[in-house]
mmCIF file of C-alpha atoms and ligand atoms in Angstrom:
data_model
loop_
_atom_site.group_PDB
_atom_site.id
_atom_site.type_symbol
_atom_site.label_atom_id
_atom_site.label_comp_id
_atom_site.label_asym_id
_atom_site.label_seq_id
_atom_site.Cartn_x
_atom_site.Cartn_y
_atom_site.Cartn_z
ATOM 1 C CA UNK A 1 108.247 127.504 157.448
ATOM 2 C CA UNK A 2 106.562 126.860 161.121
ATOM 3 C CA UNK A 3 102.686 126.377 161.030
ATOM 4 C CA UNK A 4 100.819 129.493 161.117
ATOM 5 C CA UNK A 5 97.523 130.221 162.986
ATOM 6 C CA UNK A 6 94.501 129.901 160.764
ATOM 7 C CA UNK A 7 93.410 133.574 162.104
ATOM 8 C CA UNK A 8 96.564 134.966 160.633
ATOM 9 C CA UNK A 9 95.607 133.516 157.109
ATOM 10 C CA UNK A 10 92.065 134.461 157.707
ATOM 11 C CA UNK A 11 93.043 138.007 158.470
ATOM 12 C CA UNK A 12 94.960 138.523 155.074
ATOM 13 C CA UNK A 13 91.881 136.988 153.285
ATOM 14 C CA UNK A 14 89.613 139.363 154.725
ATOM 15 C CA UNK A 15 91.791 142.085 153.475
ATOM 16 C CA UNK A 16 91.962 140.782 149.937
ATOM 17 C CA UNK A 17 88.253 139.347 149.864
ATOM 18 C CA UNK A 18 88.936 135.502 149.004
ATOM 19 C CA UNK A 19 88.794 132.307 151.211
ATOM 20 C CA UNK A 20 91.441 130.049 152.213
ATOM 21 C CA UNK A 21 90.849 126.158 151.743
ATOM 22 C CA UNK A 22 90.664 123.922 154.777
ATOM 23 C CA UNK A 23 91.474 120.443 153.414
ATOM 24 C CA UNK A 24 90.534 117.300 155.521
ATOM 25 C CA UNK A 25 93.701 114.748 155.886
ATOM 26 C CA UNK A 26 94.180 111.497 157.559
ATOM 27 C CA UNK A 27 96.890 109.845 155.699
ATOM 28 C CA UNK A 28 100.437 110.741 154.248
ATOM 29 C CA UNK A 29 99.274 110.899 150.567
ATOM 30 C CA UNK A 30 96.460 113.363 151.383
ATOM 31 C CA UNK A 31 99.039 115.546 153.453
ATOM 32 C CA UNK A 32 101.437 115.485 150.501
ATOM 33 C CA UNK A 33 98.760 116.167 148.224
ATOM 34 C CA UNK A 34 97.539 119.438 149.918
ATOM 35 C CA UNK A 35 101.137 120.757 150.518
ATOM 36 C CA UNK A 36 101.712 120.025 146.632
ATOM 37 C CA UNK A 37 98.399 121.684 145.447
ATOM 38 C CA UNK A 38 99.373 124.715 147.486
ATOM 39 C CA UNK A 39 102.855 124.929 146.318
ATOM 40 C CA UNK A 40 101.568 124.439 142.986
ATOM 41 C CA UNK A 41 98.923 127.247 143.262
ATOM 42 C CA UNK A 42 100.962 129.707 145.307
ATOM 43 C CA UNK A 43 98.082 129.719 148.128
ATOM 44 C CA UNK A 44 98.302 129.739 151.962
ATOM 45 C CA UNK A 45 96.639 126.408 153.022
ATOM 46 C CA UNK A 46 94.776 124.635 156.085
ATOM 47 C CA UNK A 47 95.225 121.134 156.765
ATOM 48 C CA UNK A 48 92.527 119.809 159.348
ATOM 49 C CA UNK A 49 91.985 116.694 161.229
ATOM 50 C CA UNK A 50 88.606 115.426 161.991
ATOM 51 C CA UNK A 51 87.491 113.044 164.574
ATOM 52 C CA UNK A 52 87.442 109.995 161.899
ATOM 53 C CA UNK A 53 91.166 111.290 161.168
ATOM 54 C CA UNK A 54 92.477 111.281 164.831
ATOM 55 C CA UNK A 55 90.772 107.952 165.688
ATOM 56 C CA UNK A 56 92.716 106.522 162.395
ATOM 57 C CA UNK A 57 95.850 108.054 162.392
ATOM 58 C CA UNK A 58 96.417 109.556 165.742
ATOM 59 C CA UNK A 59 96.978 113.253 166.792
ATOM 60 C CA UNK A 60 100.667 112.837 166.772
ATOM 61 C CA UNK A 61 101.075 111.190 163.585
ATOM 62 C CA UNK A 62 98.955 113.844 161.818
ATOM 63 C CA UNK A 63 101.071 116.644 163.476
ATOM 64 C CA UNK A 64 104.246 114.900 162.574
ATOM 65 C CA UNK A 65 103.475 114.612 158.873
ATOM 66 C CA UNK A 66 101.948 118.192 158.521
ATOM 67 C CA UNK A 67 104.676 119.522 160.367
ATOM 68 C CA UNK A 68 107.120 118.109 157.911
ATOM 69 C CA UNK A 69 105.027 119.227 155.033
ATOM 70 C CA UNK A 70 105.044 122.812 156.342
ATOM 71 C CA UNK A 71 108.770 122.856 156.893
ATOM 72 C CA UNK A 72 109.723 122.246 153.473
ATOM 73 C CA UNK A 73 106.609 124.437 151.937
ATOM 74 C CA UNK A 74 107.133 127.750 150.434
ATOM 75 C CA UNK A 75 103.445 128.596 151.463
ATOM 76 C CA UNK A 76 102.155 129.139 154.904
ATOM 77 C CA UNK A 77 100.462 126.148 156.129
ATOM 78 C CA UNK A 78 98.172 125.831 159.597
ATOM 79 C CA UNK A 79 97.242 122.783 161.390
ATOM 80 C CA UNK A 80 93.523 122.850 162.292
ATOM 81 C CA UNK A 81 91.610 120.383 164.961
ATOM 82 C CA UNK A 82 88.101 119.767 163.180
ATOM 83 C CA UNK A 83 84.973 119.639 165.316
ATOM 84 C CA UNK A 84 86.789 119.144 168.319
ATOM 85 C CA UNK A 85 84.773 117.389 170.707
ATOM 86 C CA UNK A 86 86.202 118.371 174.125
ATOM 87 C CA UNK A 87 88.356 120.762 176.176
ATOM 88 C CA UNK A 88 90.600 117.559 176.544
ATOM 89 C CA UNK A 89 90.995 116.824 173.095
ATOM 90 C CA UNK A 90 91.893 120.300 172.405
ATOM 91 C CA UNK A 91 94.563 120.354 174.909
ATOM 92 C CA UNK A 92 95.959 117.263 173.656
ATOM 93 C CA UNK A 93 96.056 119.121 170.144
ATOM 94 C CA UNK A 94 97.776 122.030 171.450
ATOM 95 C CA UNK A 95 100.452 119.592 173.096
ATOM 96 C CA UNK A 96 101.015 118.074 169.594
ATOM 97 C CA UNK A 97 101.723 121.241 168.284
ATOM 98 C CA UNK A 98 98.293 122.274 166.152
ATOM 99 C CA UNK A 99 98.190 125.910 165.268
ATOM 100 C CA UNK A 100 94.349 125.931 165.532
ATOM 101 C CA UNK A 101 91.196 124.354 166.923
ATOM 102 C CA UNK A 102 87.524 124.102 166.355
ATOM 103 C CA UNK A 103 85.410 123.406 169.444
ATOM 104 C CA UNK A 104 82.071 122.510 168.278
ATOM 105 C CA UNK A 105 79.709 122.911 170.877
ATOM 106 C CA UNK A 106 76.901 123.242 168.357
ATOM 107 C CA UNK A 107 74.742 120.710 169.762
ATOM 108 C CA UNK A 108 74.651 122.331 173.406
ATOM 109 C CA UNK A 109 72.405 124.643 174.632
ATOM 110 C CA UNK A 110 73.653 128.138 173.883
ATOM 111 C CA UNK A 111 75.086 128.926 176.955
ATOM 112 C CA UNK A 112 76.949 125.716 177.294
ATOM 113 C CA UNK A 113 78.232 126.254 174.004
ATOM 114 C CA UNK A 114 79.426 129.698 175.166
ATOM 115 C CA UNK A 115 81.059 128.161 178.388
ATOM 116 C CA UNK A 116 82.774 125.799 176.413
ATOM 117 C CA UNK A 117 83.852 127.782 173.741
ATOM 118 C CA UNK A 118 85.233 130.466 176.240
ATOM 119 C CA UNK A 119 87.263 127.751 178.295
ATOM 120 C CA UNK A 120 88.759 126.797 175.096
ATOM 121 C CA UNK A 121 89.779 130.282 174.138
ATOM 122 C CA UNK A 122 91.470 130.677 177.389
ATOM 123 C CA UNK A 123 93.460 127.817 176.618
ATOM 124 C CA UNK A 124 94.284 128.606 173.199
ATOM 125 C CA UNK A 125 94.955 132.184 173.119
ATOM 126 C CA UNK A 126 97.794 132.267 175.504
ATOM 127 C CA UNK A 127 100.098 129.787 173.208
ATOM 128 C CA UNK A 128 99.099 131.591 170.055
ATOM 129 C CA UNK A 129 96.662 128.947 168.807
ATOM 130 C CA UNK A 130 93.231 130.387 167.048
ATOM 131 C CA UNK A 131 90.010 129.098 167.880
ATOM 132 C CA UNK A 132 86.923 128.290 165.372
ATOM 133 C CA UNK A 133 83.339 127.493 166.987
ATOM 134 C CA UNK A 134 80.164 126.539 165.222
ATOM 135 C CA UNK A 135 76.579 127.892 166.002
ATOM 136 C CA UNK A 136 73.856 126.164 164.304
ATOM 137 C CA UNK A 137 73.903 122.989 163.333
ATOM 138 C CA UNK A 138 75.753 121.768 159.735
ATOM 139 C CA UNK A 139 73.801 118.584 158.896
ATOM 140 C CA UNK A 140 75.274 115.417 157.310
ATOM 141 C CA UNK A 141 77.413 112.772 158.740
ATOM 142 C CA UNK A 142 77.616 114.367 162.214
ATOM 143 C CA UNK A 143 74.057 115.115 162.600
ATOM 144 C CA UNK A 144 70.935 113.411 161.811
ATOM 145 C CA UNK A 145 68.806 116.421 160.649
ATOM 146 C CA UNK A 146 65.650 116.163 158.650
ATOM 147 C CA UNK A 147 65.294 118.167 155.805
ATOM 148 C CA UNK A 148 61.798 119.560 156.598
ATOM 149 C CA UNK A 149 63.315 120.858 160.072
ATOM 150 C CA UNK A 150 66.628 121.986 158.402
ATOM 151 C CA UNK A 151 65.950 125.825 159.023
ATOM 152 C CA UNK A 152 65.329 125.469 162.789
ATOM 153 C CA UNK A 153 68.988 124.723 162.833
ATOM 154 C CA UNK A 154 70.305 127.688 160.589
ATOM 155 C CA UNK A 155 72.547 129.839 162.616
ATOM 156 C CA UNK A 156 70.611 133.100 164.026
ATOM 157 C CA UNK A 157 72.357 136.112 163.135
ATOM 158 C CA UNK A 158 71.720 137.955 166.430
ATOM 159 C CA UNK A 159 72.735 134.818 168.689
ATOM 160 C CA UNK A 160 75.864 134.705 166.370
ATOM 161 C CA UNK A 161 76.815 138.378 167.392
ATOM 162 C CA UNK A 162 76.200 137.531 171.220
ATOM 163 C CA UNK A 163 78.047 134.204 170.858
ATOM 164 C CA UNK A 164 80.968 136.031 169.283
ATOM 165 C CA UNK A 165 80.860 138.719 171.924
ATOM 166 C CA UNK A 166 80.749 136.367 174.687
ATOM 167 C CA UNK A 167 83.471 133.680 173.664
ATOM 168 C CA UNK A 168 85.902 135.596 172.095
ATOM 169 C CA UNK A 169 86.374 133.226 169.277
ATOM 170 C CA UNK A 170 88.690 134.016 166.182
ATOM 171 C CA UNK A 171 86.263 132.514 163.667
ATOM 172 C CA UNK A 172 82.483 131.034 163.593
ATOM 173 C CA UNK A 173 81.360 128.175 161.285
ATOM 174 C CA UNK A 174 77.617 128.793 160.203
ATOM 175 C CA UNK A 175 74.842 126.563 159.335
ATOM 176 C CA UNK A 176 73.135 128.326 156.257
ATOM 177 C CA UNK A 177 71.996 125.288 154.310
ATOM 178 C CA UNK A 178 75.369 123.046 153.539
ATOM 179 C CA UNK A 179 75.569 119.629 154.985
ATOM 180 C CA UNK A 180 78.866 117.061 155.223
ATOM 181 C CA UNK A 181 79.317 114.442 153.083
ATOM 182 C CA UNK A 182 77.555 114.045 149.651
ATOM 183 C CA UNK A 183 74.379 116.151 148.375
ATOM 184 C CA UNK A 184 71.419 114.483 147.256
ATOM 185 C CA UNK A 185 70.238 117.201 145.224
ATOM 186 C CA UNK A 186 71.616 120.687 144.874
ATOM 187 C CA UNK A 187 72.162 122.680 148.065
ATOM 188 C CA UNK A 188 70.451 125.724 148.664
ATOM 189 C CA UNK A 189 72.016 128.193 150.603
ATOM 190 C CA UNK A 190 70.408 131.225 152.679
ATOM 191 C CA UNK A 191 72.551 133.868 151.417
ATOM 192 C CA UNK A 192 70.450 136.597 153.182
ATOM 193 C CA UNK A 193 70.836 135.090 156.506
ATOM 194 C CA UNK A 194 74.890 135.077 155.753
ATOM 195 C CA UNK A 195 74.949 138.558 154.872
ATOM 196 C CA UNK A 196 72.849 139.264 157.888
ATOM 197 C CA UNK A 197 75.435 137.466 160.045
ATOM 198 C CA UNK A 198 78.523 139.167 158.193
ATOM 199 C CA UNK A 199 76.683 142.414 159.579
ATOM 200 C CA UNK A 200 76.563 141.651 162.989
ATOM 201 C CA UNK A 201 79.675 139.585 163.628
ATOM 202 C CA UNK A 202 83.008 140.825 163.349
ATOM 203 C CA UNK A 203 85.286 137.374 162.838
ATOM 204 C CA UNK A 204 85.695 135.557 159.711
ATOM 205 C CA UNK A 205 83.006 132.887 158.798
ATOM 206 C CA UNK A 206 83.657 129.360 158.110
ATOM 207 C CA UNK A 207 81.625 127.342 155.266
ATOM 208 C CA UNK A 208 81.507 123.652 156.181
ATOM 209 C CA UNK A 209 80.341 120.733 154.246
ATOM 210 C CA UNK A 210 81.407 122.705 151.237
ATOM 211 C CA UNK A 211 82.170 119.654 148.633
ATOM 212 C CA UNK A 212 79.280 119.588 145.868
ATOM 213 C CA UNK A 213 78.352 123.211 146.441
ATOM 214 C CA UNK A 214 78.402 124.641 143.074
ATOM 215 C CA UNK A 215 81.227 127.002 142.452
ATOM 216 C CA UNK A 216 78.910 130.016 141.735
ATOM 217 C CA UNK A 217 77.522 129.720 145.206
ATOM 218 C CA UNK A 218 81.055 129.477 146.775
ATOM 219 C CA UNK A 219 81.787 132.573 145.045
ATOM 220 C CA UNK A 220 78.803 134.206 146.128
ATOM 221 C CA UNK A 221 79.318 132.860 149.745
ATOM 222 C CA UNK A 222 82.983 134.548 149.586
ATOM 223 C CA UNK A 223 81.686 137.820 148.480
ATOM 224 C CA UNK A 224 79.166 137.808 151.405
ATOM 225 C CA UNK A 225 82.141 137.291 153.916
ATOM 226 C CA UNK A 226 83.094 133.474 154.060
ATOM 227 C CA UNK A 227 86.896 133.421 154.656
ATOM 228 C CA UNK A 228 87.346 129.499 155.346
ATOM 229 C CA UNK A 229 86.133 126.690 153.422
ATOM 230 C CA UNK A 230 86.062 123.000 154.302
ATOM 231 C CA UNK A 231 86.623 120.392 151.893
ATOM 232 C CA UNK A 232 86.465 116.681 152.808
ATOM 233 C CA UNK A 233 84.336 114.628 150.476
ATOM 234 C CA UNK A 234 85.601 115.789 147.135
ATOM 235 C CA UNK A 235 89.142 114.657 148.223
ATOM 236 C CA UNK A 236 87.786 111.168 149.118
ATOM 237 C CA UNK A 237 85.817 110.910 146.067
ATOM 238 C CA UNK A 238 88.934 111.668 143.694
ATOM 239 C CA UNK A 239 91.173 109.775 145.820
ATOM 240 C CA UNK A 240 89.124 106.550 145.915
ATOM 241 C CA UNK A 241 87.988 107.117 142.405
ATOM 242 C CA UNK A 242 91.752 106.753 141.280
ATOM 243 C CA UNK A 243 92.326 103.738 143.423
ATOM 244 C CA UNK A 244 89.447 102.088 142.185
ATOM 245 C CA UNK A 245 90.411 103.129 138.306
ATOM 246 C CA UNK A 246 93.984 101.724 139.100
ATOM 247 C CA UNK A 247 92.656 98.375 140.463
ATOM 248 C CA UNK A 248 90.048 97.936 137.603
ATOM 249 C CA UNK A 249 93.192 98.285 135.128
ATOM 250 C CA UNK A 250 95.163 96.266 136.786
ATOM 251 C CA UNK A 251 93.813 93.653 139.377
ATOM 252 C CA UNK A 252 96.931 91.913 139.922
ATOM 253 C CA UNK A 253 98.679 95.389 141.218
ATOM 254 C CA UNK A 254 99.982 94.558 144.769
ATOM 255 C CA UNK A 255 102.441 97.524 145.077
ATOM 256 C CA UNK A 256 100.263 100.092 147.406
ATOM 257 C CA UNK A 257 102.635 102.848 145.750
ATOM 258 C CA UNK A 258 101.636 102.268 142.269
ATOM 259 C CA UNK A 259 97.883 102.476 143.607
ATOM 260 C CA UNK A 260 98.209 105.226 145.856
ATOM 261 C CA UNK A 261 100.333 107.376 143.950
ATOM 262 C CA UNK A 262 98.042 108.139 141.418
ATOM 263 C CA UNK A 263 95.364 108.582 144.027
ATOM 264 C CA UNK A 264 97.887 111.268 145.307
ATOM 265 C CA UNK A 265 97.822 112.866 141.756
ATOM 266 C CA UNK A 266 93.787 112.893 141.673
ATOM 267 C CA UNK A 267 93.947 114.780 145.022
ATOM 268 C CA UNK A 268 96.384 117.349 143.982
ATOM 269 C CA UNK A 269 94.154 118.398 141.192
ATOM 270 C CA UNK A 270 90.802 118.523 142.596
ATOM 271 C CA UNK A 271 92.198 120.579 145.583
ATOM 272 C CA UNK A 272 94.169 122.882 142.992
ATOM 273 C CA UNK A 273 90.741 123.501 141.446
ATOM 274 C CA UNK A 274 88.980 124.338 144.772
ATOM 275 C CA UNK A 275 91.885 126.905 145.368
ATOM 276 C CA UNK A 276 91.198 128.668 142.114
ATOM 277 C CA UNK A 277 87.466 128.871 142.851
ATOM 278 C CA UNK A 278 88.165 130.091 146.432
ATOM 279 C CA UNK A 279 90.380 133.011 144.942
ATOM 280 C CA UNK A 280 93.408 132.021 147.360
ATOM 281 C CA UNK A 281 95.533 131.079 144.055
ATOM 282 C CA UNK A 282 98.635 133.544 143.585
ATOM 283 C CA UNK A 283 98.289 134.973 146.776
ATOM 284 C CA UNK A 284 101.599 133.786 148.173
ATOM 285 C CA UNK A 285 104.224 136.027 146.670
ATOM 286 C CA UNK A 286 107.773 135.541 146.636
HETATM 287 O O1 LIG B 1 83.169 120.406 156.788
HETATM 288 C C1 LIG B 1 83.838 119.405 156.401
HETATM 289 C C2 LIG B 1 84.615 119.186 157.487
HETATM 290 O O2 LIG B 1 84.630 120.107 158.597
HETATM 291 C C3 LIG B 1 83.790 118.824 154.933
HETATM 292 O O3 LIG B 1 82.605 118.939 154.527
HETATM 293 P P1 LIG B 1 82.411 118.320 153.306
HETATM 294 O O4 LIG B 1 81.862 116.557 153.715
HETATM 295 O O5 LIG B 1 81.192 118.636 152.190
HETATM 296 O O6 LIG B 1 83.579 117.755 152.346
HETATM 297 O O1 LIG B 2 83.870 116.769 159.664
HETATM 298 C C1 LIG B 2 83.259 116.391 158.804
HETATM 299 C C2 LIG B 2 84.108 115.418 158.115
HETATM 300 O O2 LIG B 2 84.241 115.601 156.507
HETATM 301 C C3 LIG B 2 83.860 113.930 158.698
HETATM 302 O O3 LIG B 2 85.142 113.433 158.773
HETATM 303 P P1 LIG B 2 85.310 111.748 159.599
HETATM 304 O O4 LIG B 2 84.116 110.893 158.931
HETATM 305 O O5 LIG B 2 86.813 111.592 159.243
HETATM 306 O O6 LIG B 2 85.080 112.104 160.815
HETATM 307 ZN ZN1 LIG B 3 78.968 120.477 164.056
HETATM 308 ZN ZN1 LIG B 4 82.602 120.441 159.408
#
């Protein structure tokens, strides 16, 4: 199947009340693991490329791998730019054939975030590419936010309503207590805020930093309107854990396929588990 825009997948998710998994990829094995998991679970799926992935593999390699994976798949696949940094980067992704982009202007003053996001929407919409934006700041690797001023960076519901109205984005990433990377303690999500945002904002909401968030909290977030959930860290842990295990077992191994093959299998397992929690398993019929 050709790549589908994220907005199409999220629209169906909203009708049935589940969330679609968005999994980060930057190499062949993880691309293959994501599509294999989606096929095994009969789930729609989003593959996304972070800034680190683009630096590592390049936009064209990622687009080519994902296009091949999607072509042979019996489930719908989207390719999404994760935390896009500039208008130019978005254009490069549009040219490379991405079906969806995120523009992350969350570090900018509100009106500048609006202006940048609008510009991206006006370039992407005519070519059928959907746009995600971010309001509030999601902590972790991309931001140095101290725990004490965490809440000051949470998404303001009224501002979210205004932002979506002004920009016309297809989906919105919200800051409600999650962070990228590994959590030190258990994350506490501001569910009341999520509900308030959902009441005021007509587009699907996106949860970043979902690795390590307990399954029950994920389910609650979905009940309250989250429709796209980003997972990177949990895949890295499974993948690299398997590499480590293999090398401990056989330190003499020099065949990369014998090391990366089991890592790919470990990634498939963790992705399948997430899909079951997100409720997207079994949603592709036929
Ligand atoms: O939000 C993410 C990518 O945008 C990934 O979050 P994790 O680090 O929790 O996997
Ligand atoms: O955007 C969130 C990613 O998990 C960070 O990814 P990166 O290190 O590949 O840029
Ligand atoms: Zn951000
Ligand atoms: Zn993110």
